Amino acid sequence: MVATPKTILITGASSGIGAATAIAAAECGYDVGIGYHSDREGAEITAKRVRALGQTAVILQADISDPDDVENMFEHFDEELGELGVLVNNAGIVDEPARVENISHARLRRMFDINTIGPFLCAKQAAIRMSYQFGGAGGVIVNVSSMAASLGSAGRYVDYAASKGALDVLTKGLGDEMAANHVRVVGVRPGIIDTEIHAKNGEPDRVRNMSNELPMHRAGSAREVADTIVYLMSDKASYITATSIDVGGGR
């Protein structure tokens, strides 16, 4: 068996779970492609931290809902880091809480463009590069979903939950489709995680307000999710594919 390259491309790696995953992967000897959409400063900070660990970091700007942008991002990765070993589909969006009657078509379209279509486009490019069928060395695709996919987020953002539910189905279907080509596809479903995404969407106190409602009476950290991702992409998880792991503290 050909060894899977120790290279990783992470979308949405300028902050939060994506940035934490970049650091955790670099600690394990991975060179890192840092995908971002608009937060160049955050991407630069992540890159600096990766390089401080002795690994190569390449910053890759893309709108993952745009097929041309996605293709260009992967081609840039190829040129700078060579063969792709791991893709982490982390980029995603949520919006302010809203009931279904107040969710516009534009919001719904944007939610699915970024949370479902974008990861699909990235997974397609990764599968082409990793698949034994096309001369690849195998690899791992990790989709960052959400506990919302199973909980539904009624009265808050069912559009977000639905977009992540579709991502879970992609994990299952693509995992089965790619298994014979030595590409594993796995998902992680974070629960309430203490990152800046809550403040960005108008709920800066959400983590504090919900902590006592959670079984462990605390939110998770980005690093706890990142460590799960790094485990799933490692050889220790070599028989895990086409499934998703909840990182929700029992929620």
Coordinates of N, CA and C in Angstrom, one line a residue:
M1 N 0.8 -1.2 0.0 CA 0.0 0.0 0.0 C 0.9 1.2 0.0
V2 N 0.5 2.2 -0.8 CA 1.3 3.5 -0.9 C 0.9 4.3 0.3
A3 N 1.9 4.9 1.0 CA 1.6 5.8 2.2 C 0.8 7.0 1.8
T4 N -0.2 7.4 2.6 CA -0.9 8.6 2.3 C -0.1 9.8 2.6
P5 N 0.0 10.8 1.7 CA 0.8 12.0 2.0 C 0.4 12.7 3.3
K6 N 1.4 13.2 4.0 CA 1.1 14.0 5.2 C 0.9 15.5 4.8
T7 N -0.2 15.7 4.0 CA -0.6 17.0 3.6 C -2.0 17.1 3.8
I8 N -2.5 18.3 4.2 CA -3.9 18.5 4.6 C -4.4 19.9 4.1
L9 N -5.6 19.9 3.5 CA -6.2 21.1 3.1 C -7.5 21.3 4.0
I10 N -7.5 22.5 4.7 CA -8.6 22.8 5.6 C -9.3 24.0 5.1
T11 N -10.6 23.9 4.8 CA -11.4 25.1 4.5 C -11.8 25.8 5.8
G12 N -12.0 27.1 5.7 CA -12.4 27.8 6.9 C -11.4 27.7 8.0
A13 N -10.1 27.9 7.7 CA -9.1 27.6 8.6 C -8.5 28.9 9.2
S14 N -9.2 30.0 9.1 CA -8.7 31.3 9.6 C -9.1 31.5 11.1
S15 N -10.0 30.7 11.6 CA -10.4 30.8 13.0 C -11.1 29.5 13.5
G16 N -11.4 29.5 14.7 CA -12.3 28.5 15.3 C -11.7 27.0 15.1
I17 N -12.7 26.1 14.8 CA -12.3 24.7 14.6 C -11.3 24.5 13.5
G18 N -11.4 25.3 12.4 CA -10.5 25.1 11.3 C -9.1 25.5 11.7
A19 N -8.9 26.6 12.4 CA -7.6 27.0 12.8 C -7.0 26.0 13.8
A20 N -7.8 25.5 14.8 CA -7.4 24.6 15.8 C -7.0 23.3 15.1
T21 N -7.7 22.9 14.0 CA -7.3 21.7 13.3 C -6.0 21.8 12.6
A22 N -5.7 23.0 12.0 CA -4.5 23.3 11.4 C -3.3 23.1 12.3
I23 N -3.5 23.6 13.6 CA -2.4 23.5 14.6 C -2.2 22.0 15.0
A24 N -3.3 21.4 15.2 CA -3.3 20.0 15.7 C -2.6 19.1 14.6
A25 N -2.9 19.3 13.3 CA -2.4 18.6 12.2 C -0.9 18.9 12.1
A26 N -0.5 20.1 12.2 CA 0.9 20.5 12.2 C 1.7 19.8 13.3
E27 N 1.1 19.7 14.4 CA 1.8 19.0 15.6 C 2.0 17.6 15.2
C28 N 1.3 17.0 14.3 CA 1.4 15.6 13.9 C 2.2 15.5 12.6
G29 N 2.9 16.6 12.2 CA 3.8 16.5 11.1 C 3.2 16.8 9.7
Y30 N 2.0 17.4 9.7 CA 1.3 17.7 8.4 C 1.7 19.1 7.9
D31 N 1.9 19.2 6.6 CA 2.0 20.5 5.9 C 0.6 20.9 5.6
V32 N 0.2 22.1 5.7 CA -1.2 22.6 5.8 C -1.5 23.6 4.7
G33 N -2.6 23.3 4.0 CA -3.2 24.3 3.2 C -4.3 25.0 3.9
I34 N -4.2 26.3 4.1 CA -5.1 27.1 5.0 C -6.1 27.8 4.1
G35 N -7.3 27.2 4.0 CA -8.3 27.8 3.1 C -9.1 28.9 3.9
Y36 N -9.4 30.0 3.2 CA -10.2 31.0 3.8 C -11.0 31.7 2.7
H37 N -12.0 32.4 3.1 CA -12.8 33.2 2.2 C -12.5 34.7 2.3
S38 N -12.6 35.3 3.4 CA -12.4 36.8 3.6 C -11.5 37.2 4.7
D39 N -11.3 36.3 5.7 CA -10.5 36.7 6.8 C -9.0 36.4 6.6
R40 N -8.4 37.2 5.8 CA -6.9 37.0 5.4 C -6.1 37.1 6.7
E41 N -6.4 38.1 7.5 CA -5.6 38.2 8.7 C -5.6 37.0 9.6
G42 N -6.8 36.4 9.8 CA -6.8 35.2 10.5 C -6.1 34.0 9.9
A43 N -6.1 33.9 8.6 CA -5.4 32.9 7.9 C -3.9 33.1 8.1
E44 N -3.4 34.3 8.0 CA -2.0 34.6 8.2 C -1.6 34.2 9.7
I45 N -2.4 34.4 10.6 CA -2.1 34.0 12.0 C -2.0 32.5 12.1
T46 N -3.0 31.8 11.5 CA -2.9 30.4 11.5 C -1.6 29.9 10.9
A47 N -1.3 30.5 9.7 CA -0.1 30.0 9.0 C 1.2 30.2 9.8
K48 N 1.2 31.4 10.5 CA 2.4 31.6 11.4 C 2.5 30.6 12.4
R49 N 1.4 30.2 13.0 CA 1.5 29.1 14.1 C 1.9 27.8 13.5
V50 N 1.4 27.5 12.3 CA 1.8 26.2 11.7 C 3.3 26.2 11.4
R51 N 3.8 27.3 10.9 CA 5.3 27.4 10.5 C 6.1 27.4 11.8
A52 N 5.6 27.9 12.9 CA 6.4 27.9 14.1 C 6.5 26.4 14.6
L53 N 5.7 25.5 14.2 CA 5.8 24.1 14.5 C 6.7 23.4 13.5
G54 N 7.3 24.1 12.6 CA 8.2 23.5 11.7 C 7.6 22.9 10.4
Q55 N 6.3 23.2 10.2 CA 5.7 22.7 9.0 C 5.4 23.8 8.0
T56 N 5.2 23.4 6.7 CA 4.9 24.3 5.7 C 3.4 24.7 5.7
A57 N 3.1 26.0 5.5 CA 1.7 26.5 5.5 C 1.6 27.3 4.2
V58 N 0.5 27.0 3.5 CA 0.1 27.8 2.3 C -1.3 28.3 2.5
I59 N -1.4 29.6 2.2 CA -2.7 30.3 2.3 C -3.5 30.2 1.0
L60 N -4.7 29.8 1.1 CA -5.5 29.6 -0.2 C -6.9 30.3 -0.1
Q61 N -7.1 31.3 -0.8 CA -8.4 32.0 -0.8 C -9.3 31.4 -1.8
A62 N -10.6 31.2 -1.4 CA -11.6 30.7 -2.3 C -13.0 30.9 -1.7
D63 N -13.9 31.1 -2.6 CA -15.4 31.0 -2.3 C -15.7 29.6 -2.7
I64 N -16.0 28.7 -1.7 CA -16.1 27.3 -1.9 C -17.4 27.0 -2.6
S65 N -18.4 28.0 -2.8 CA -19.6 27.7 -3.5 C -19.4 27.9 -5.0
D66 N -18.2 28.4 -5.4 CA -17.9 28.7 -6.8 C -17.0 27.6 -7.3
P67 N -17.4 26.8 -8.3 CA -16.6 25.7 -8.8 C -15.3 26.1 -9.3
D68 N -15.2 27.2 -10.0 CA -13.9 27.7 -10.5 C -12.9 28.0 -9.4
D69 N -13.4 28.7 -8.4 CA -12.6 29.0 -7.2 C -12.1 27.8 -6.5
V70 N -13.0 26.8 -6.4 CA -12.6 25.5 -5.7 C -11.5 24.8 -6.6
E71 N -11.7 24.7 -7.9 CA -10.7 24.1 -8.7 C -9.3 24.8 -8.6
N72 N -9.4 26.1 -8.6 CA -8.1 26.9 -8.5 C -7.4 26.7 -7.2
M73 N -8.2 26.6 -6.1 CA -7.7 26.4 -4.8 C -6.9 25.1 -4.8
F74 N -7.5 24.0 -5.3 CA -6.9 22.7 -5.3 C -5.6 22.7 -6.2
E75 N -5.7 23.4 -7.3 CA -4.5 23.5 -8.2 C -3.4 24.2 -7.5
H76 N -3.7 25.2 -6.8 CA -2.7 26.0 -6.0 C -2.1 25.1 -5.0
F77 N -2.9 24.3 -4.3 CA -2.4 23.3 -3.3 C -1.5 22.4 -4.0
D78 N -1.8 21.8 -5.1 CA -1.0 20.9 -5.8 C 0.4 21.4 -6.1
E79 N 0.4 22.7 -6.6 CA 1.7 23.3 -6.9 C 2.6 23.6 -5.7
E80 N 2.0 23.9 -4.6 CA 2.7 24.3 -3.4 C 3.1 23.1 -2.5
L81 N 2.1 22.2 -2.4 CA 2.3 21.1 -1.4 C 2.3 19.7 -1.9
G82 N 2.1 19.5 -3.2 CA 2.1 18.2 -3.9 C 0.8 17.4 -3.6
E83 N 1.0 16.1 -3.5 CA -0.2 15.2 -3.3 C -1.0 15.6 -2.0
L84 N -2.3 15.5 -2.2 CA -3.2 15.8 -1.1 C -3.5 14.5 -0.3
G85 N -3.3 14.5 1.0 CA -3.6 13.4 1.9 C -4.9 13.5 2.6
V86 N -5.3 14.7 3.1 CA -6.5 14.9 3.9 C -7.2 16.2 3.4
L87 N -8.5 16.1 3.3 CA -9.3 17.3 3.1 C -10.2 17.4 4.4
V88 N -10.2 18.6 5.0 CA -11.2 18.9 6.0 C -12.2 19.9 5.5
N89 N -13.4 19.5 5.3 CA -14.4 20.5 4.9 C -15.0 21.1 6.1
N90 N -14.4 22.2 6.5 CA -14.8 22.9 7.7 C -15.6 24.2 7.5
A91 N -15.3 24.8 6.4 CA -16.0 26.1 6.1 C -17.5 26.0 6.2
G92 N -18.2 26.9 6.8 CA -19.6 26.8 6.9 C -20.2 28.1 7.5
I93 N -21.5 28.3 7.4 CA -22.1 29.5 7.9 C -23.4 29.1 8.7
V94 N -23.8 30.0 9.6 CA -25.1 30.0 10.2 C -25.6 31.4 10.2
D95 N -26.8 31.6 10.6 CA -27.4 32.9 10.5 C -28.1 33.2 11.8
E96 N -28.7 34.4 12.0 CA -29.4 34.7 13.2 C -30.6 33.8 13.3
P97 N -31.1 33.5 14.6 CA -32.2 32.7 14.8 C -33.5 33.2 14.0
A98 N -34.2 32.3 13.4 CA -35.4 32.7 12.7 C -36.3 31.5 12.5
R99 N -37.6 31.8 12.6 CA -38.6 30.7 12.3 C -38.7 30.6 10.8
V100 N -39.3 29.5 10.4 CA -39.4 29.2 8.9 C -40.0 30.2 8.1
E101 N -41.1 30.9 8.7 CA -41.8 31.9 7.9 C -40.9 33.1 7.6
N102 N -39.9 33.3 8.4 CA -39.0 34.5 8.2 C -37.7 34.1 7.5
I103 N -37.5 32.9 7.0 CA -36.3 32.6 6.3 C -36.5 32.8 4.8
S104 N -35.7 33.7 4.3 CA -35.9 34.1 2.9 C -35.2 33.1 1.9
H105 N -35.6 33.1 0.7 CA -35.0 32.3 -0.3 C -33.5 32.6 -0.4
A106 N -33.2 33.8 -0.4 CA -31.7 34.2 -0.5 C -30.9 33.6 0.7
R107 N -31.5 33.7 1.9 CA -30.8 33.1 3.0 C -30.7 31.5 2.9
L108 N -31.7 30.9 2.4 CA -31.7 29.5 2.3 C -30.7 29.0 1.2
R109 N -30.7 29.8 0.1 CA -29.8 29.5 -1.0 C -28.3 29.6 -0.5
R110 N -28.0 30.7 0.2 CA -26.7 30.9 0.7 C -26.3 29.8 1.7
M111 N -27.2 29.4 2.5 CA -26.9 28.4 3.5 C -26.5 27.1 2.8
F112 N -27.3 26.7 1.8 CA -26.9 25.4 1.1 C -25.7 25.5 0.2
D113 N -25.5 26.7 -0.4 CA -24.4 26.9 -1.2 C -23.1 26.7 -0.4
I114 N -23.0 27.2 0.8 CA -21.8 27.2 1.6 C -21.7 25.9 2.4
N115 N -22.8 25.4 3.0 CA -22.7 24.3 3.9 C -22.9 22.9 3.2
T116 N -23.4 22.9 2.0 CA -23.6 21.6 1.3 C -23.0 21.5 0.0
I117 N -23.2 22.5 -0.9 CA -22.7 22.5 -2.2 C -21.1 22.7 -2.2
G118 N -20.7 23.6 -1.4 CA -19.3 23.9 -1.2 C -18.5 22.6 -0.8
P119 N -18.9 21.9 0.3 CA -18.2 20.7 0.6 C -18.2 19.6 -0.4
F120 N -19.3 19.6 -1.2 CA -19.5 18.6 -2.3 C -18.4 18.9 -3.3
L121 N -18.3 20.2 -3.7 CA -17.3 20.6 -4.8 C -15.9 20.3 -4.3
C122 N -15.6 20.5 -3.0 CA -14.3 20.3 -2.5 C -14.0 18.8 -2.4
A123 N -15.0 18.0 -2.0 CA -14.9 16.5 -1.9 C -14.6 15.9 -3.3
K124 N -15.3 16.5 -4.3 CA -15.1 16.0 -5.7 C -13.6 16.2 -6.1
Q125 N -13.1 17.4 -5.9 CA -11.7 17.6 -6.2 C -10.7 16.7 -5.5
A126 N -11.0 16.5 -4.2 CA -10.2 15.7 -3.3 C -10.2 14.2 -3.8
A127 N -11.4 13.8 -4.1 CA -11.6 12.4 -4.5 C -10.8 12.1 -5.8
I128 N -10.9 13.0 -6.7 CA -10.1 12.8 -8.0 C -8.6 12.7 -7.7
R129 N -8.1 13.4 -6.8 CA -6.7 13.4 -6.5 C -6.3 12.2 -5.6
M130 N -7.2 11.8 -4.7 CA -6.8 10.7 -3.8 C -7.1 9.3 -4.3
S131 N -8.1 9.1 -5.2 CA -8.6 7.8 -5.6 C -7.5 7.0 -6.3
Y132 N -7.4 5.7 -5.9 CA -6.6 4.7 -6.6 C -7.0 4.7 -8.1
Q133 N -8.2 4.8 -8.4 CA -8.7 4.7 -9.7 C -8.0 5.7 -10.6
F134 N -7.7 6.9 -10.1 CA -7.0 7.9 -10.9 C -5.5 8.1 -10.6
G135 N -5.0 7.1 -9.9 CA -3.5 7.1 -9.7 C -3.2 7.7 -8.3
G136 N -4.1 8.0 -7.5 CA -3.8 8.6 -6.2 C -3.3 7.6 -5.2
A137 N -2.9 8.1 -4.0 CA -2.4 7.3 -3.0 C -3.4 7.0 -1.8
G138 N -4.6 7.3 -2.1 CA -5.6 7.2 -1.0 C -5.7 8.5 -0.2
G139 N -6.6 8.5 0.8 CA -6.6 9.7 1.6 C -7.9 9.7 2.5
V140 N -8.1 10.8 3.1 CA -9.3 10.9 4.0 C -9.9 12.3 3.8
I141 N -11.3 12.3 3.8 CA -12.1 13.5 3.7 C -12.9 13.5 5.0
V142 N -12.8 14.7 5.7 CA -13.5 14.9 6.9 C -14.5 16.0 6.7
N143 N -15.7 15.7 6.9 CA -16.8 16.8 6.8 C -17.2 17.2 8.2
V144 N -17.1 18.5 8.4 CA -17.5 19.1 9.7 C -19.0 19.5 9.6
S145 N -19.8 18.7 10.3 CA -21.2 18.9 10.2 C -21.7 19.6 11.5
S146 N -22.7 19.2 12.1 CA -23.2 19.8 13.4 C -24.3 18.9 14.0
M147 N -24.3 19.0 15.3 CA -25.4 18.3 16.1 C -26.8 18.7 15.6
A148 N -26.8 19.9 15.1 CA -28.1 20.5 14.6 C -28.7 19.5 13.5
A149 N -27.9 18.8 12.8 CA -28.4 17.9 11.8 C -29.3 16.8 12.4
S150 N -29.1 16.4 13.6 CA -29.9 15.4 14.3 C -30.9 16.1 15.2
L151 N -30.7 17.2 15.7 CA -31.6 17.9 16.7 C -32.6 18.8 16.0
G152 N -32.3 19.2 14.7 CA -33.3 20.0 13.9 C -33.3 21.5 14.1
S153 N -32.9 22.0 15.3 CA -32.9 23.4 15.5 C -34.2 24.1 15.3
A154 N -35.3 23.5 15.7 CA -36.6 24.1 15.6 C -36.7 25.5 16.1
G155 N -37.3 26.4 15.4 CA -37.6 27.7 15.8 C -36.3 28.6 15.8
R156 N -35.2 28.1 15.4 CA -34.0 28.9 15.4 C -33.3 29.0 14.0
Y157 N -32.9 27.8 13.5 CA -32.4 27.8 12.1 C -32.5 26.4 11.5
V158 N -33.7 26.1 11.2 CA -33.9 24.8 10.5 C -33.2 24.7 9.2
D159 N -33.0 25.9 8.6 CA -32.2 25.9 7.3 C -30.8 25.4 7.5
Y160 N -30.2 25.9 8.5 CA -28.8 25.4 8.9 C -28.8 23.9 9.2
A161 N -29.8 23.5 10.0 CA -29.8 22.1 10.3 C -30.0 21.2 9.1
A162 N -30.9 21.6 8.2 CA -31.1 20.9 7.0 C -29.9 20.8 6.1
S163 N -29.1 21.9 6.0 CA -27.9 21.9 5.2 C -26.9 21.0 5.7
K164 N -26.8 20.9 7.1 CA -25.8 20.0 7.7 C -26.3 18.5 7.6
G165 N -27.6 18.3 7.6 CA -28.2 17.0 7.4 C -27.8 16.4 6.1
A166 N -27.9 17.3 5.1 CA -27.5 16.9 3.7 C -26.0 16.6 3.7
L167 N -25.2 17.3 4.5 CA -23.7 17.0 4.5 C -23.5 15.6 5.1
D168 N -24.3 15.2 6.1 CA -24.2 13.9 6.7 C -24.5 12.8 5.7
V169 N -25.5 13.1 4.9 CA -25.8 12.1 3.8 C -24.6 12.0 2.8
L170 N -24.0 13.1 2.5 CA -22.8 13.1 1.6 C -21.7 12.2 2.2
T171 N -21.5 12.4 3.5 CA -20.5 11.6 4.2 C -20.8 10.1 4.1
K172 N -22.0 9.7 4.3 CA -22.4 8.3 4.2 C -22.2 7.8 2.7
G173 N -22.8 8.5 1.8 CA -22.9 8.0 0.4 C -21.5 8.0 -0.2
L174 N -20.7 9.1 0.0 CA -19.4 9.2 -0.7 C -18.4 8.2 0.0
G175 N -18.6 8.0 1.3 CA -17.8 7.1 2.0 C -17.9 5.7 1.5
D176 N -19.1 5.3 1.2 CA -19.4 4.0 0.6 C -18.8 3.9 -0.8
E177 N -19.1 5.0 -1.6 CA -18.6 5.1 -3.0 C -17.1 5.0 -3.1
M178 N -16.4 5.6 -2.2 CA -14.9 5.7 -2.4 C -14.1 4.7 -1.6
A179 N -14.8 3.8 -0.8 CA -14.1 2.9 0.0 C -13.2 2.0 -0.7
A180 N -13.6 1.5 -1.9 CA -12.7 0.5 -2.7 C -11.5 1.3 -3.3
N181 N -11.6 2.6 -3.3 CA -10.5 3.4 -3.8 C -9.6 3.9 -2.7
H182 N -9.7 3.4 -1.5 CA -8.8 3.7 -0.4 C -8.9 5.2 0.0
V183 N -10.1 5.7 -0.1 CA -10.5 7.0 0.4 C -11.5 6.9 1.5
R184 N -11.2 7.2 2.7 CA -12.2 7.2 3.7 C -12.9 8.6 3.8
V185 N -14.2 8.6 4.1 CA -15.0 9.8 4.3 C -15.7 9.7 5.6
V186 N -15.4 10.6 6.5 CA -15.9 10.6 7.9 C -16.4 12.0 8.2
G187 N -17.3 12.1 9.2 CA -17.8 13.3 9.6 C -17.7 13.5 11.1
V188 N -17.6 14.8 11.5 CA -17.7 15.1 13.0 C -18.9 16.1 13.1
R189 N -19.6 15.9 14.2 CA -20.8 16.8 14.4 C -20.6 17.5 15.7
P190 N -20.0 18.7 15.7 CA -19.9 19.4 17.0 C -21.2 19.9 17.5
G191 N -21.3 19.9 18.9 CA -22.4 20.5 19.6 C -22.1 22.0 19.8
I192 N -22.4 22.4 21.1 CA -22.1 23.8 21.4 C -20.6 24.0 21.7
I193 N -19.9 24.7 20.8 CA -18.5 24.8 20.9 C -18.2 26.3 21.2
D194 N -17.3 26.6 22.1 CA -16.9 28.0 22.4 C -16.0 28.6 21.4
T195 N -16.6 29.1 20.3 CA -15.8 29.8 19.3 C -16.6 31.2 19.0
E196 N -15.9 32.0 18.2 CA -16.5 33.3 17.9 C -17.7 33.3 17.0
I197 N -18.1 32.1 16.5 CA -19.2 32.1 15.5 C -20.5 32.6 16.2
H198 N -20.7 32.4 17.5 CA -21.9 32.8 18.2 C -22.0 34.3 18.2
A199 N -20.9 35.0 18.5 CA -20.9 36.5 18.5 C -21.2 37.0 17.1
K200 N -20.6 36.4 16.1 CA -20.7 36.8 14.7 C -22.2 36.7 14.2
N201 N -23.0 35.8 14.9 CA -24.4 35.7 14.5 C -25.3 36.3 15.5
G202 N -24.8 37.2 16.2 CA -25.7 38.0 17.1 C -26.1 37.4 18.4
E203 N -25.3 36.3 18.8 CA -25.6 35.7 20.1 C -24.3 35.5 20.9
P204 N -23.7 36.6 21.3 CA -22.4 36.5 22.0 C -22.5 35.8 23.4
D205 N -23.6 35.7 24.0 CA -23.8 35.0 25.3 C -24.3 33.6 25.2
R206 N -24.4 33.1 24.0 CA -25.1 31.8 23.8 C -24.4 30.7 24.6
V207 N -23.0 30.6 24.5 CA -22.3 29.6 25.2 C -22.6 29.6 26.7
R208 N -22.5 30.8 27.3 CA -22.7 31.0 28.7 C -24.2 30.6 29.1
N209 N -25.1 31.1 28.3 CA -26.5 30.8 28.6 C -26.9 29.4 28.5
M210 N -26.2 28.6 27.6 CA -26.6 27.2 27.4 C -25.8 26.2 28.2
S211 N -24.7 26.7 28.8 CA -23.8 25.7 29.5 C -24.5 24.8 30.5
N212 N -25.4 25.4 31.3 CA -26.0 24.7 32.4 C -27.1 23.7 31.8
E213 N -27.5 23.9 30.6 CA -28.4 23.0 30.0 C -27.8 21.7 29.4
L214 N -26.4 21.8 29.2 CA -25.7 20.7 28.6 C -25.4 19.6 29.6
P215 N -25.4 18.3 29.2 CA -25.1 17.3 30.2 C -23.8 17.4 31.0
M216 N -22.8 18.0 30.3 CA -21.5 18.1 31.0 C -21.3 19.5 31.6
H217 N -22.4 20.3 31.5 CA -22.4 21.7 32.1 C -21.3 22.6 31.6
R218 N -20.9 22.4 30.3 CA -19.9 23.2 29.7 C -20.0 23.1 28.2
A219 N -19.5 24.1 27.5 CA -19.4 23.9 26.0 C -18.1 23.2 25.7
G220 N -17.9 22.7 24.5 CA -16.7 22.1 24.1 C -15.8 23.2 23.6
S221 N -14.5 22.8 23.3 CA -13.5 23.7 22.8 C -13.2 23.4 21.3
A222 N -12.7 24.3 20.6 CA -12.3 24.0 19.2 C -11.3 23.0 19.2
R223 N -10.4 23.0 20.1 CA -9.3 22.0 20.2 C -9.9 20.6 20.4
E224 N -10.9 20.4 21.2 CA -11.5 19.1 21.4 C -12.1 18.5 20.1
V225 N -12.7 19.4 19.3 CA -13.1 19.0 17.9 C -12.0 18.7 17.0
A226 N -10.9 19.5 17.0 CA -9.8 19.3 16.2 C -9.1 18.0 16.5
D227 N -9.0 17.6 17.8 CA -8.3 16.4 18.2 C -9.1 15.2 17.7
T228 N -10.5 15.3 17.6 CA -11.3 14.3 17.1 C -11.0 14.1 15.6
I229 N -10.9 15.2 14.9 CA -10.7 15.2 13.5 C -9.3 14.6 13.2
V230 N -8.3 14.9 13.9 CA -7.0 14.4 13.7 C -7.0 12.9 14.0
Y231 N -7.7 12.4 15.0 CA -7.8 11.0 15.2 C -8.5 10.3 14.0
L232 N -9.6 10.9 13.5 CA -10.3 10.2 12.4 C -9.5 10.2 11.1
M233 N -8.6 11.1 10.9 CA -7.8 11.1 9.7 C -6.5 10.3 9.9
S234 N -6.3 9.7 11.1 CA -5.1 8.9 11.3 C -5.3 7.5 11.0
D235 N -4.2 6.7 11.0 CA -4.3 5.3 10.7 C -5.0 4.6 11.9
K236 N -5.1 5.2 13.0 CA -5.8 4.6 14.2 C -7.3 4.4 13.9
A237 N -7.8 5.2 12.9 CA -9.2 5.1 12.5 C -9.3 4.5 11.2
S238 N -8.4 3.6 10.8 CA -8.4 3.1 9.4 C -9.6 2.3 9.0
Y239 N -10.4 1.8 10.0 CA -11.6 1.0 9.6 C -12.9 1.8 9.8
I240 N -12.7 3.1 10.0 CA -13.9 4.0 10.1 C -14.1 4.8 8.9
T241 N -15.3 4.6 8.3 CA -15.6 5.4 7.1 C -17.1 5.4 7.0
A242 N -17.6 6.4 6.2 CA -19.1 6.5 5.9 C -19.9 6.7 7.1
T243 N -19.4 7.4 8.1 CA -20.1 7.6 9.4 C -19.7 8.9 10.0
S244 N -20.5 9.4 10.9 CA -20.2 10.7 11.6 C -20.1 10.5 13.1
I245 N -19.2 11.2 13.7 CA -19.0 11.1 15.2 C -19.5 12.4 15.8
D246 N -20.3 12.2 16.9 CA -20.8 13.4 17.6 C -19.8 13.9 18.6
V247 N -19.5 15.2 18.6 CA -18.7 15.8 19.6 C -19.5 16.8 20.3
G248 N -20.5 16.3 21.1 CA -21.5 17.2 21.7 C -21.6 17.1 23.2
G249 N -20.7 16.5 23.9 CA -20.7 16.4 25.3 C -22.0 15.7 25.8
G250 N -22.6 14.8 25.1 CA -23.7 14.1 25.5 C -25.1 14.7 25.1
R251 N -25.0 15.8 24.4 CA -26.2 16.5 24.1 C -27.1 15.7 23.2

